Short mmCIF file of N, CA and C in Angstrom, two decimals:
data_model
loop_
_atom_site.label_atom_id
_atom_site.label_comp_id
_atom_site.label_asym_id
_atom_site.label_seq_id
_atom_site.Cartn_x
_atom_site.Cartn_y
_atom_site.Cartn_z
N UNK U 271 -58.71 -14.41 49.45
CA UNK U 271 -57.49 -14.01 48.80
C UNK U 271 -56.32 -14.53 49.22
N UNK U 272 -55.43 -14.93 48.59
CA UNK U 272 -54.26 -15.47 49.14
C UNK U 272 -53.21 -14.35 49.32
N UNK U 273 -52.09 -14.76 50.13
CA UNK U 273 -51.13 -14.02 50.61
C UNK U 273 -49.76 -14.69 50.64
N UNK U 274 -48.68 -14.30 49.99
CA UNK U 274 -47.41 -14.82 50.09
C UNK U 274 -46.97 -14.80 51.68
N UNK U 275 -46.40 -15.97 52.08
CA UNK U 275 -45.78 -15.99 53.36
C UNK U 275 -44.34 -16.21 53.32
N UNK U 276 -43.54 -15.51 53.88
CA UNK U 276 -42.01 -15.65 53.86
C UNK U 276 -41.50 -15.70 55.42
N UNK U 277 -40.86 -16.63 55.67
CA UNK U 277 -40.40 -16.59 57.16
C UNK U 277 -38.72 -16.76 57.06
N UNK U 278 -38.21 -15.82 57.62
CA UNK U 278 -36.70 -15.77 57.66
C UNK U 278 -36.10 -15.95 59.19
N UNK U 279 -35.16 -16.85 59.17
CA UNK U 279 -34.41 -17.00 60.36
C UNK U 279 -33.38 -15.92 60.41
N UNK U 280 -33.15 -15.27 61.52
CA UNK U 280 -32.21 -14.09 61.80
C UNK U 280 -31.42 -14.51 63.12
N UNK U 281 -30.11 -13.89 63.07
CA UNK U 281 -29.39 -14.08 64.30
C UNK U 281 -29.62 -13.17 65.44
N UNK U 282 -30.07 -11.88 65.07
CA UNK U 282 -30.55 -10.96 65.99
C UNK U 282 -31.67 -10.29 65.84
N UNK U 283 -32.74 -10.67 66.45
CA UNK U 283 -33.98 -10.22 66.19
C UNK U 283 -34.20 -8.50 66.49
N UNK U 284 -33.53 -8.15 67.44
CA UNK U 284 -33.49 -6.72 67.92
C UNK U 284 -32.72 -5.80 66.79
N UNK U 285 -31.74 -6.28 66.13
CA UNK U 285 -31.23 -5.36 65.09
C UNK U 285 -32.06 -5.52 63.64
N UNK U 286 -32.72 -6.68 63.62
CA UNK U 286 -33.32 -7.13 62.29
C UNK U 286 -34.66 -6.18 62.22
N UNK U 287 -35.41 -6.06 63.26
CA UNK U 287 -36.55 -5.45 63.39
C UNK U 287 -36.60 -4.05 62.71
N UNK U 288 -35.68 -3.17 63.16
CA UNK U 288 -35.60 -1.89 62.73
C UNK U 288 -35.32 -1.85 61.03
N UNK U 289 -34.52 -2.81 60.61
CA UNK U 289 -34.24 -2.79 59.15
C UNK U 289 -35.51 -3.16 58.46
N UNK U 290 -36.47 -4.24 58.99
CA UNK U 290 -37.54 -4.31 58.22
C UNK U 290 -38.62 -3.41 58.40
N UNK U 291 -38.56 -2.73 59.52
CA UNK U 291 -39.79 -1.44 59.58
C UNK U 291 -39.44 -0.49 58.62
N UNK U 292 -38.23 -0.17 58.45
CA UNK U 292 -37.75 0.96 57.56
C UNK U 292 -38.15 0.38 56.06
N UNK U 293 -37.80 -0.86 55.90
CA UNK U 293 -38.11 -1.51 54.44
C UNK U 293 -39.59 -1.36 54.06
N UNK U 294 -40.50 -1.92 55.06
CA UNK U 294 -41.91 -1.93 54.93
C UNK U 294 -42.69 -0.71 55.35
N UNK U 295 -41.91 0.36 55.96
CA UNK U 295 -42.70 1.61 56.47
C UNK U 295 -43.64 1.32 57.37
N UNK U 296 -43.59 0.40 58.13
CA UNK U 296 -44.50 0.19 59.28
C UNK U 296 -43.86 -0.65 60.48
N UNK U 297 -44.49 -0.76 61.65
CA UNK U 297 -43.85 -1.66 62.58
C UNK U 297 -44.69 -2.98 62.41
N UNK U 298 -44.19 -4.02 63.15
CA UNK U 298 -44.73 -5.35 63.01
C UNK U 298 -46.09 -5.41 63.32
N UNK U 299 -46.89 -6.36 62.85
CA UNK U 299 -48.21 -6.50 63.34
C UNK U 299 -48.12 -7.41 64.63
N UNK U 300 -47.31 -8.16 64.81
CA UNK U 300 -47.17 -9.15 65.98
C UNK U 300 -45.59 -8.95 66.29
N UNK U 301 -45.36 -8.93 67.57
CA UNK U 301 -43.88 -8.76 68.01
C UNK U 301 -43.84 -9.49 69.35
N UNK U 302 -42.88 -10.38 69.42
CA UNK U 302 -42.56 -11.20 70.65
C UNK U 302 -41.09 -11.03 70.74
N UNK U 303 -40.51 -11.77 71.97
CA UNK U 303 -39.14 -11.55 72.14
C UNK U 303 -38.21 -12.18 71.12
N UNK U 304 -38.75 -13.40 70.38
CA UNK U 304 -37.97 -14.03 69.48
C UNK U 304 -38.57 -14.03 68.08
N UNK U 305 -39.59 -13.14 67.77
CA UNK U 305 -40.40 -13.37 66.64
C UNK U 305 -41.00 -11.88 66.34
N UNK U 306 -41.14 -11.69 65.01
CA UNK U 306 -41.85 -10.33 64.65
C UNK U 306 -42.47 -10.76 63.29
N UNK U 307 -43.76 -10.29 62.95
CA UNK U 307 -44.50 -10.52 61.74
C UNK U 307 -45.14 -9.25 61.21
N UNK U 308 -44.93 -9.09 59.88
CA UNK U 308 -45.55 -7.96 59.31
C UNK U 308 -46.76 -8.43 58.46
N UNK U 309 -48.04 -8.12 58.53
CA UNK U 309 -49.03 -8.46 57.82
C UNK U 309 -49.33 -7.32 56.69
N UNK U 310 -48.66 -7.50 55.63
CA UNK U 310 -48.68 -6.29 54.62
C UNK U 310 -49.85 -6.45 53.64
N UNK U 311 -50.25 -5.33 53.22
CA UNK U 311 -51.35 -5.25 52.19
C UNK U 311 -50.60 -4.84 50.71
N UNK U 312 -49.46 -4.15 50.74
CA UNK U 312 -48.82 -3.83 49.54
C UNK U 312 -47.31 -3.99 49.71
N UNK U 313 -46.56 -5.02 49.35
CA UNK U 313 -47.22 -6.16 48.60
C UNK U 313 -48.09 -7.12 49.66
N UNK U 314 -49.00 -7.84 48.99
CA UNK U 314 -49.89 -8.74 49.90
C UNK U 314 -49.02 -9.89 50.41
N UNK U 315 -48.46 -9.79 51.68
CA UNK U 315 -47.49 -10.70 52.10
C UNK U 315 -47.60 -10.75 53.63
N UNK U 316 -47.41 -11.99 54.31
CA UNK U 316 -47.09 -12.21 55.62
C UNK U 316 -45.71 -12.51 55.63
N UNK U 317 -44.97 -11.54 56.18
CA UNK U 317 -43.53 -11.71 56.36
C UNK U 317 -43.10 -11.83 57.84
N UNK U 318 -42.45 -12.85 58.10
CA UNK U 318 -42.10 -13.07 59.55
C UNK U 318 -40.51 -13.32 59.63
N UNK U 319 -39.98 -12.95 60.76
CA UNK U 319 -38.68 -13.24 60.97
C UNK U 319 -38.65 -13.80 62.63
N UNK U 320 -37.56 -14.65 62.85
CA UNK U 320 -37.55 -15.35 64.22
C UNK U 320 -36.08 -15.49 64.45
N UNK U 321 -35.75 -15.59 65.74
CA UNK U 321 -34.36 -15.95 66.23
C UNK U 321 -34.51 -16.86 67.16
N UNK U 322 -34.59 -18.20 66.66
CA UNK U 322 -35.11 -19.46 67.53
C UNK U 322 -33.89 -20.51 67.33
N UNK U 323 -32.80 -20.07 66.93
CA UNK U 323 -31.71 -20.96 66.76
C UNK U 323 -31.73 -21.87 65.49
N UNK U 324 -32.68 -21.69 64.62
CA UNK U 324 -32.77 -22.39 63.27
C UNK U 324 -31.67 -21.65 62.41
N UNK U 325 -31.55 -22.16 61.33
CA UNK U 325 -30.51 -21.63 60.29
C UNK U 325 -30.91 -20.17 59.90
N UNK U 326 -29.93 -19.42 59.63
CA UNK U 326 -30.10 -18.04 59.28
C UNK U 326 -30.46 -18.10 57.76
N UNK U 327 -31.56 -17.38 57.36
CA UNK U 327 -31.83 -17.22 56.01
C UNK U 327 -33.39 -17.70 56.00
N UNK U 328 -33.72 -18.01 54.56
CA UNK U 328 -35.13 -18.51 54.39
C UNK U 328 -35.44 -19.78 55.16
N UNK U 329 -36.36 -19.65 56.00
CA UNK U 329 -36.87 -20.87 56.80
C UNK U 329 -37.74 -21.61 56.02
N UNK U 330 -39.05 -20.91 55.52
CA UNK U 330 -39.92 -21.49 54.60
C UNK U 330 -40.69 -20.46 54.05
N UNK U 331 -41.39 -20.92 52.92
CA UNK U 331 -42.09 -20.15 51.94
C UNK U 331 -43.56 -20.76 52.02
N UNK U 332 -44.61 -19.92 51.89
CA UNK U 332 -45.87 -20.49 51.76
C UNK U 332 -46.93 -19.49 51.10
N UNK U 333 -48.05 -19.96 51.13
CA UNK U 333 -49.25 -19.25 50.63
C UNK U 333 -50.36 -19.45 51.75
N UNK U 334 -50.52 -18.13 52.26
CA UNK U 334 -51.51 -17.96 53.32
C UNK U 334 -52.92 -17.86 52.70
N UNK U 335 -54.05 -18.49 53.26
CA UNK U 335 -55.34 -18.56 52.81
C UNK U 335 -56.32 -18.02 53.75
N UNK U 336 -57.41 -17.63 53.45
CA UNK U 336 -58.43 -17.02 54.25
C UNK U 336 -59.31 -17.87 54.61
N UNK U 337 -59.61 -19.24 53.98
CA UNK U 337 -60.76 -19.93 54.58
C UNK U 337 -60.51 -21.41 54.16
N UNK U 338 -61.45 -22.35 54.48
CA UNK U 338 -61.27 -23.74 54.23
C UNK U 338 -61.42 -24.03 52.74
N UNK U 339 -62.03 -23.34 52.07
CA UNK U 339 -62.11 -23.48 50.58
C UNK U 339 -60.73 -23.33 49.87
N UNK U 340 -60.31 -22.19 50.10
CA UNK U 340 -58.86 -21.92 49.77
C UNK U 340 -57.63 -23.01 50.11
N UNK U 341 -57.99 -23.38 51.39
CA UNK U 341 -56.95 -24.31 51.74
C UNK U 341 -57.18 -25.76 51.12
N UNK U 342 -58.47 -26.11 50.86
CA UNK U 342 -58.69 -27.21 50.02
C UNK U 342 -58.18 -27.19 48.66
N UNK U 343 -58.35 -25.90 48.05
CA UNK U 343 -57.71 -25.71 46.68
C UNK U 343 -56.23 -25.94 46.70
N UNK U 344 -55.46 -25.31 47.74
CA UNK U 344 -54.15 -25.43 47.93
C UNK U 344 -53.81 -27.01 48.10
N UNK U 345 -54.31 -27.78 48.77
CA UNK U 345 -54.17 -29.17 49.15
C UNK U 345 -54.31 -30.02 47.74
N UNK U 346 -55.34 -29.55 47.05
CA UNK U 346 -55.39 -30.15 45.74
C UNK U 346 -54.07 -29.87 44.82
N UNK U 347 -53.57 -28.72 44.89
CA UNK U 347 -52.50 -28.41 43.99
C UNK U 347 -51.19 -29.19 44.61
N UNK U 348 -51.02 -29.37 45.89
CA UNK U 348 -49.82 -29.84 46.49
C UNK U 348 -49.91 -31.40 46.27
N UNK U 349 -51.30 -31.94 46.10
CA UNK U 349 -51.32 -33.47 45.88
C UNK U 349 -50.70 -33.85 44.53
N UNK U 350 -50.59 -32.84 43.58
CA UNK U 350 -50.12 -32.94 42.20
C UNK U 350 -48.69 -32.97 42.13
N UNK U 351 -48.01 -32.64 43.33
CA UNK U 351 -46.60 -32.54 43.19
C UNK U 351 -46.02 -34.01 43.66
N UNK U 352 -45.03 -34.37 43.10
CA UNK U 352 -44.41 -35.78 43.44
C UNK U 352 -43.44 -35.69 44.63
N UNK U 353 -43.95 -35.06 45.66
CA UNK U 353 -43.39 -35.16 46.93
C UNK U 353 -44.29 -35.49 48.06
N UNK U 354 -43.88 -35.86 49.22
CA UNK U 354 -44.67 -36.01 50.29
C UNK U 354 -45.29 -34.70 50.97
N UNK U 355 -46.63 -34.87 51.12
CA UNK U 355 -47.30 -33.67 51.64
C UNK U 355 -47.68 -34.00 53.17
N UNK U 356 -47.26 -33.07 54.07
CA UNK U 356 -47.39 -33.44 55.55
C UNK U 356 -48.61 -32.46 55.83
N UNK U 357 -49.46 -33.08 56.49
CA UNK U 357 -50.74 -32.42 57.02
C UNK U 357 -50.45 -32.09 58.54
N UNK U 358 -50.85 -30.81 58.93
CA UNK U 358 -50.75 -30.46 60.39
C UNK U 358 -52.03 -29.56 60.59
N UNK U 359 -53.02 -30.14 61.30
CA UNK U 359 -54.37 -29.60 61.52
C UNK U 359 -54.44 -29.02 63.12
N UNK U 360 -54.88 -27.82 63.27
CA UNK U 360 -54.85 -27.19 64.48
C UNK U 360 -53.55 -27.03 65.29
N UNK U 361 -52.54 -26.87 64.44
CA UNK U 361 -51.09 -26.80 64.99
C UNK U 361 -50.85 -25.32 65.40
N UNK U 362 -50.00 -25.22 66.65
CA UNK U 362 -49.69 -23.98 67.23
C UNK U 362 -48.39 -23.71 66.45
N UNK U 363 -48.34 -22.65 65.93
CA UNK U 363 -46.88 -22.07 65.16
C UNK U 363 -46.97 -20.56 65.26
N UNK U 364 -45.77 -20.07 65.38
CA UNK U 364 -45.62 -18.59 65.19
C UNK U 364 -46.67 -17.77 65.94
N UNK U 365 -46.87 -18.24 67.08
CA UNK U 365 -47.95 -17.62 68.06
C UNK U 365 -49.35 -17.50 67.51
N UNK U 366 -49.76 -18.39 66.66
CA UNK U 366 -50.97 -18.60 66.25
C UNK U 366 -51.39 -20.08 66.15
N UNK U 367 -52.53 -20.34 65.72
CA UNK U 367 -53.00 -21.73 65.66
C UNK U 367 -53.71 -21.85 64.25
N UNK U 368 -53.39 -22.78 63.38
CA UNK U 368 -53.84 -22.87 62.04
C UNK U 368 -53.77 -24.19 61.37
N UNK U 369 -54.31 -24.57 60.38
CA UNK U 369 -54.24 -25.65 59.62
C UNK U 369 -53.16 -25.56 58.60
N UNK U 370 -52.30 -26.51 58.36
CA UNK U 370 -51.31 -26.32 57.24
C UNK U 370 -50.99 -27.54 56.65
N UNK U 371 -50.53 -27.51 55.44
CA UNK U 371 -49.89 -28.58 54.61
C UNK U 371 -48.59 -28.16 54.08
N UNK U 372 -47.59 -29.07 54.18
CA UNK U 372 -46.16 -28.86 54.02
C UNK U 372 -45.69 -29.66 52.91
N UNK U 373 -44.86 -28.99 52.06
CA UNK U 373 -44.16 -29.90 51.13
C UNK U 373 -42.77 -29.12 50.93
N UNK U 374 -41.80 -29.83 50.58
CA UNK U 374 -40.56 -29.37 50.23
C UNK U 374 -40.23 -29.07 48.76
N UNK U 375 -39.78 -27.99 48.31
CA UNK U 375 -39.52 -27.74 46.89
C UNK U 375 -38.21 -28.59 46.53
N UNK U 376 -37.83 -28.63 45.19
CA UNK U 376 -36.75 -29.44 44.79
C UNK U 376 -35.44 -29.15 45.51
N UNK U 377 -35.25 -27.80 45.84
CA UNK U 377 -34.01 -27.46 46.68
C UNK U 377 -34.12 -27.77 48.20
N UNK U 378 -35.32 -28.36 48.65
CA UNK U 378 -35.41 -28.78 50.10
C UNK U 378 -35.98 -27.65 50.80
N UNK U 379 -36.54 -26.45 50.34
CA UNK U 379 -37.16 -25.46 51.17
C UNK U 379 -38.61 -25.97 51.43
N UNK U 380 -38.87 -25.90 52.64
CA UNK U 380 -40.33 -26.12 52.96
C UNK U 380 -41.33 -25.07 52.45
#
C-alpha cells in the first residue's frame, strides 16, 4: 500500500510541533531536535517537518512504498516523465535508510 509523503521546512521546530500535534490529534512517530514525522493512517500519509536551514514551505512531495515491487512500479511511472530521474539506493535521509527515485515536477518541486 502506498502512502503520500509531504516534507515541509519550518523556521521553528519547537513551535511547529504542537500545531501539527493538534491538527493530527497525535504526537510525532519520530522526534529529533531538528525533525518530526507523523506516520498517519487517516489520512494515509507520512508527514514530516524539519528546521535544517532549507527554504520554509514545501520541501518535497513523494509516494512512500512498502516493498521493492511497489518501488519498481513507481520507477516505471517516473521513467515515463520527460525529466531526469535521480536514483538513490541505500541513502540515509530523515533519520532512516531507504531507496529513492527523485524527479522534479514542472514547478521544480522534488
